[in-house]
């Protein structure tokens, strides 16, 4: 991906009122992307999520709730928070359907996005892990960081 994305282009994307039908979104995310990327899909989606976070940085991590809603990733809420970890629960009708109908689905895009937002706002290395909860029809995303491991640069 190029760093040539202008502020103007980002602003246009952020303010565009058009919506995409869920079927079209799922077709691309759950069929086309895995077909193109194969077994590397989860890893590449994680890094794509990190890239999206760099392109659309937040001032605070709390702004992620609205971002998740805006891009159709679901409802994000905090389940538990400690000094070096936060556990989120992600839910939506689309997530329920994906967990019910698909044998294997990934939420690495969302995990990568959250990890990068924590790196940018806390200035420490962060990692995120997904844990789909099929019975609960929700996804848990855990973000961990080490305050003693600052981001270089």
PDB file of C-alpha atoms in Angstrom:
ATOM      1  CA  UNK A   1       0.000   0.000   0.000  1.00  0.00           C
ATOM      2  CA  UNK A   2       1.160   3.483  -0.759  1.00  0.00           C
ATOM      3  CA  UNK A   3       1.607   6.306   1.696  1.00  0.00           C
ATOM      4  CA  UNK A   4       0.378   8.657  -1.008  1.00  0.00           C
ATOM      5  CA  UNK A   5      -3.182   8.633   0.310  1.00  0.00           C
ATOM      6  CA  UNK A   6      -3.955  12.310   0.658  1.00  0.00           C
ATOM      7  CA  UNK A   7      -5.790  13.943   3.523  1.00  0.00           C
ATOM      8  CA  UNK A   8      -8.409  14.940   0.973  1.00  0.00           C
ATOM      9  CA  UNK A   9      -9.006  11.311  -0.061  1.00  0.00           C
ATOM     10  CA  UNK A  10      -9.212  10.162   3.572  1.00  0.00           C
ATOM     11  CA  UNK A  11     -11.665  12.932   4.399  1.00  0.00           C
ATOM     12  CA  UNK A  12     -13.825  11.986   1.424  1.00  0.00           C
ATOM     13  CA  UNK A  13     -13.880   8.325   2.475  1.00  0.00           C
ATOM     14  CA  UNK A  14     -14.748   9.249   6.070  1.00  0.00           C
ATOM     15  CA  UNK A  15     -17.626  11.544   5.103  1.00  0.00           C
ATOM     16  CA  UNK A  16     -19.126   9.524   2.235  1.00  0.00           C
ATOM     17  CA  UNK A  17     -22.744   8.711   3.192  1.00  0.00           C
ATOM     18  CA  UNK A  18     -23.048   5.735   0.828  1.00  0.00           C
ATOM     19  CA  UNK A  19     -23.672   2.345   2.375  1.00  0.00           C
ATOM     20  CA  UNK A  20     -22.900  -1.132   1.108  1.00  0.00           C
ATOM     21  CA  UNK A  21     -25.369  -4.002   1.423  1.00  0.00           C
ATOM     22  CA  UNK A  22     -24.210  -6.639   3.900  1.00  0.00           C
ATOM     23  CA  UNK A  23     -24.333  -9.297   1.192  1.00  0.00           C
ATOM     24  CA  UNK A  24     -21.780  -7.413  -0.922  1.00  0.00           C
ATOM     25  CA  UNK A  25     -19.516  -6.820   2.068  1.00  0.00           C
ATOM     26  CA  UNK A  26     -19.651 -10.464   3.121  1.00  0.00           C
ATOM     27  CA  UNK A  27     -19.082 -11.643  -0.450  1.00  0.00           C
ATOM     28  CA  UNK A  28     -15.814  -9.723  -0.574  1.00  0.00           C
ATOM     29  CA  UNK A  29     -14.703 -10.426   2.998  1.00  0.00           C
ATOM     30  CA  UNK A  30     -15.691 -14.063   3.419  1.00  0.00           C
ATOM     31  CA  UNK A  31     -15.402 -15.441  -0.118  1.00  0.00           C
ATOM     32  CA  UNK A  32     -13.233 -13.322  -2.417  1.00  0.00           C
ATOM     33  CA  UNK A  33     -10.448 -12.344   0.007  1.00  0.00           C
ATOM     34  CA  UNK A  34      -9.904 -15.914   1.330  1.00  0.00           C
ATOM     35  CA  UNK A  35      -9.973 -17.186  -2.257  1.00  0.00           C
ATOM     36  CA  UNK A  36      -7.232 -14.732  -3.230  1.00  0.00           C
ATOM     37  CA  UNK A  37      -5.103 -14.959  -0.085  1.00  0.00           C
ATOM     38  CA  UNK A  38      -5.623 -18.609   0.844  1.00  0.00           C
ATOM     39  CA  UNK A  39      -4.243 -19.768   4.168  1.00  0.00           C
ATOM     40  CA  UNK A  40      -2.473 -16.414   4.653  1.00  0.00           C
ATOM     41  CA  UNK A  41      -5.832 -14.636   4.965  1.00  0.00           C
ATOM     42  CA  UNK A  42      -5.822 -14.205   8.790  1.00  0.00           C
ATOM     43  CA  UNK A  43      -2.238 -12.876   8.902  1.00  0.00           C
ATOM     44  CA  UNK A  44      -2.759 -10.481   6.010  1.00  0.00           C
ATOM     45  CA  UNK A  45      -6.057  -9.228   7.420  1.00  0.00           C
ATOM     46  CA  UNK A  46      -4.319  -8.507  10.744  1.00  0.00           C
ATOM     47  CA  UNK A  47      -1.707  -6.390   8.966  1.00  0.00           C
ATOM     48  CA  UNK A  48      -4.413  -4.765   6.835  1.00  0.00           C
ATOM     49  CA  UNK A  49      -6.193  -3.774  10.058  1.00  0.00           C
ATOM     50  CA  UNK A  50      -2.971  -2.217  11.340  1.00  0.00           C
ATOM     51  CA  UNK A  51      -2.622  -0.324   8.053  1.00  0.00           C
ATOM     52  CA  UNK A  52      -6.185   0.995   8.287  1.00  0.00           C
ATOM     53  CA  UNK A  53      -5.421   2.226  11.817  1.00  0.00           C
ATOM     54  CA  UNK A  54      -2.366   4.094  10.522  1.00  0.00           C
ATOM     55  CA  UNK A  55      -4.413   5.675   7.719  1.00  0.00           C
ATOM     56  CA  UNK A  56      -7.245   6.656  10.060  1.00  0.00           C
ATOM     57  CA  UNK A  57      -5.575   7.385  13.416  1.00  0.00           C
ATOM     58  CA  UNK A  58      -7.683   8.153  16.452  1.00  0.00           C
ATOM     59  CA  UNK A  59      -6.982  10.735  19.140  1.00  0.00           C
ATOM     60  CA  UNK A  60      -8.114   8.304  21.830  1.00  0.00           C
ATOM     61  CA  UNK A  61      -8.799   4.584  21.788  1.00  0.00           C
ATOM     62  CA  UNK A  62     -12.368   5.317  22.923  1.00  0.00           C
ATOM     63  CA  UNK A  63     -13.045   6.715  19.435  1.00  0.00           C
ATOM     64  CA  UNK A  64     -12.750   3.125  18.155  1.00  0.00           C
ATOM     65  CA  UNK A  65     -16.348   2.443  19.262  1.00  0.00           C
ATOM     66  CA  UNK A  66     -17.697   4.951  16.735  1.00  0.00           C
ATOM     67  CA  UNK A  67     -15.229   3.820  14.070  1.00  0.00           C
ATOM     68  CA  UNK A  68     -16.371   0.199  14.395  1.00  0.00           C
ATOM     69  CA  UNK A  69     -19.984   1.315  14.003  1.00  0.00           C
ATOM     70  CA  UNK A  70     -19.183   3.533  11.028  1.00  0.00           C
ATOM     71  CA  UNK A  71     -17.347   0.836   9.068  1.00  0.00           C
ATOM     72  CA  UNK A  72     -19.873  -1.883   9.920  1.00  0.00           C
ATOM     73  CA  UNK A  73     -17.552  -4.014  12.045  1.00  0.00           C
ATOM     74  CA  UNK A  74     -20.051  -4.223  14.905  1.00  0.00           C
ATOM     75  CA  UNK A  75     -20.655  -3.001  18.436  1.00  0.00           C
ATOM     76  CA  UNK A  76     -17.475  -2.816  20.474  1.00  0.00           C
ATOM     77  CA  UNK A  77     -17.627  -2.814  24.257  1.00  0.00           C
ATOM     78  CA  UNK A  78     -15.109  -3.277  27.053  1.00  0.00           C
ATOM     79  CA  UNK A  79     -15.513  -6.460  29.096  1.00  0.00           C
ATOM     80  CA  UNK A  80     -12.461  -6.120  31.334  1.00  0.00           C
ATOM     81  CA  UNK A  81      -9.441  -3.859  31.645  1.00  0.00           C
ATOM     82  CA  UNK A  82      -6.185  -4.189  33.561  1.00  0.00           C
ATOM     83  CA  UNK A  83      -2.906  -2.263  33.547  1.00  0.00           C
ATOM     84  CA  UNK A  84      -1.556  -3.978  30.409  1.00  0.00           C
ATOM     85  CA  UNK A  85      -4.605  -5.578  28.817  1.00  0.00           C
ATOM     86  CA  UNK A  86      -8.103  -4.793  27.655  1.00  0.00           C
ATOM     87  CA  UNK A  87     -10.726  -7.303  26.598  1.00  0.00           C
ATOM     88  CA  UNK A  88     -13.392  -6.235  24.152  1.00  0.00           C
ATOM     89  CA  UNK A  89     -16.549  -7.954  23.065  1.00  0.00           C
ATOM     90  CA  UNK A  90     -17.616  -7.435  19.463  1.00  0.00           C
ATOM     91  CA  UNK A  91     -21.174  -8.166  18.379  1.00  0.00           C
ATOM     92  CA  UNK A  92     -23.633  -7.486  15.566  1.00  0.00           C
ATOM     93  CA  UNK A  93     -26.244  -9.282  13.502  1.00  0.00           C
ATOM     94  CA  UNK A  94     -23.633  -9.808  10.794  1.00  0.00           C
ATOM     95  CA  UNK A  95     -21.188 -11.348  13.280  1.00  0.00           C
ATOM     96  CA  UNK A  96     -23.930 -13.638  14.631  1.00  0.00           C
ATOM     97  CA  UNK A  97     -24.701 -14.802  11.108  1.00  0.00           C
ATOM     98  CA  UNK A  98     -21.027 -15.274  10.236  1.00  0.00           C
ATOM     99  CA  UNK A  99     -20.399 -17.345  13.375  1.00  0.00           C
ATOM    100  CA  UNK A 100     -23.522 -19.432  12.784  1.00  0.00           C
ATOM    101  CA  UNK A 101     -23.074 -20.134   9.074  1.00  0.00           C
ATOM    102  CA  UNK A 102     -19.337 -20.233   8.483  1.00  0.00           C
ATOM    103  CA  UNK A 103     -17.180 -23.061   9.693  1.00  0.00           C
ATOM    104  CA  UNK A 104     -14.127 -20.855   9.986  1.00  0.00           C
ATOM    105  CA  UNK A 105     -14.196 -17.083  10.001  1.00  0.00           C
ATOM    106  CA  UNK A 106     -11.638 -14.585  11.152  1.00  0.00           C
ATOM    107  CA  UNK A 107     -11.763 -11.253  12.910  1.00  0.00           C
ATOM    108  CA  UNK A 108      -8.091 -10.469  12.453  1.00  0.00           C
ATOM    109  CA  UNK A 109      -8.860  -7.252  10.562  1.00  0.00           C
ATOM    110  CA  UNK A 110     -10.539  -5.856  13.669  1.00  0.00           C
ATOM    111  CA  UNK A 111      -7.827  -7.244  15.973  1.00  0.00           C
ATOM    112  CA  UNK A 112      -5.036  -5.685  13.910  1.00  0.00           C
ATOM    113  CA  UNK A 113      -6.848  -2.367  13.863  1.00  0.00           C
ATOM    114  CA  UNK A 114      -7.195  -2.303  17.655  1.00  0.00           C
ATOM    115  CA  UNK A 115      -3.580  -3.380  18.223  1.00  0.00           C
ATOM    116  CA  UNK A 116      -2.294  -0.545  16.048  1.00  0.00           C
ATOM    117  CA  UNK A 117      -4.552   2.062  17.653  1.00  0.00           C
ATOM    118  CA  UNK A 118      -3.144   1.064  21.056  1.00  0.00           C
ATOM    119  CA  UNK A 119       0.406   1.322  19.702  1.00  0.00           C
ATOM    120  CA  UNK A 120      -0.313   4.797  18.376  1.00  0.00           C
ATOM    121  CA  UNK A 121      -2.134   6.166  21.409  1.00  0.00           C
ATOM    122  CA  UNK A 122      -0.092   4.502  24.181  1.00  0.00           C
ATOM    123  CA  UNK A 123       3.251   4.583  22.294  1.00  0.00           C
ATOM    124  CA  UNK A 124       3.985   0.944  23.231  1.00  0.00           C
ATOM    125  CA  UNK A 125       4.079  -2.282  21.235  1.00  0.00           C
ATOM    126  CA  UNK A 126       0.642  -3.938  21.331  1.00  0.00           C
ATOM    127  CA  UNK A 127      -0.804  -7.227  20.089  1.00  0.00           C
ATOM    128  CA  UNK A 128      -4.398  -8.341  19.748  1.00  0.00           C
ATOM    129  CA  UNK A 129      -5.943 -11.793  19.735  1.00  0.00           C
ATOM    130  CA  UNK A 130      -9.414 -12.819  18.610  1.00  0.00           C
ATOM    131  CA  UNK A 131     -11.556 -15.497  20.227  1.00  0.00           C
ATOM    132  CA  UNK A 132     -14.876 -16.173  18.460  1.00  0.00           C
ATOM    133  CA  UNK A 133     -17.540 -17.306  20.942  1.00  0.00           C
ATOM    134  CA  UNK A 134     -19.971 -19.265  18.761  1.00  0.00           C
ATOM    135  CA  UNK A 135     -22.442 -20.084  21.548  1.00  0.00           C
ATOM    136  CA  UNK A 136     -22.563 -16.456  22.694  1.00  0.00           C
ATOM    137  CA  UNK A 137     -22.605 -15.263  19.053  1.00  0.00           C
ATOM    138  CA  UNK A 138     -19.917 -12.713  19.856  1.00  0.00           C
ATOM    139  CA  UNK A 139     -16.191 -12.263  19.415  1.00  0.00           C
ATOM    140  CA  UNK A 140     -13.738 -11.457  22.175  1.00  0.00           C
ATOM    141  CA  UNK A 141     -10.698  -9.415  21.183  1.00  0.00           C
ATOM    142  CA  UNK A 142      -7.902  -9.109  23.733  1.00  0.00           C
ATOM    143  CA  UNK A 143      -5.333  -6.341  23.316  1.00  0.00           C
ATOM    144  CA  UNK A 144      -2.106  -6.643  25.336  1.00  0.00           C
ATOM    145  CA  UNK A 145       0.802  -4.267  25.676  1.00  0.00           C
ATOM    146  CA  UNK A 146       3.932  -3.885  27.776  1.00  0.00           C
ATOM    147  CA  UNK A 147       4.526  -0.397  29.129  1.00  0.00           C
ATOM    148  CA  UNK A 148       8.253  -1.201  29.195  1.00  0.00           C
ATOM    149  CA  UNK A 149       8.295  -1.885  25.425  1.00  0.00           C
ATOM    150  CA  UNK A 150       7.940   1.550  23.778  1.00  0.00           C
ATOM    151  CA  UNK A 151       7.411   2.070  20.070  1.00  0.00           C
ATOM    152  CA  UNK A 152      10.640   3.206  18.429  1.00  0.00           C
ATOM    153  CA  UNK A 153      10.683   6.377  16.389  1.00  0.00           C
TER     154      UNK A 153
END
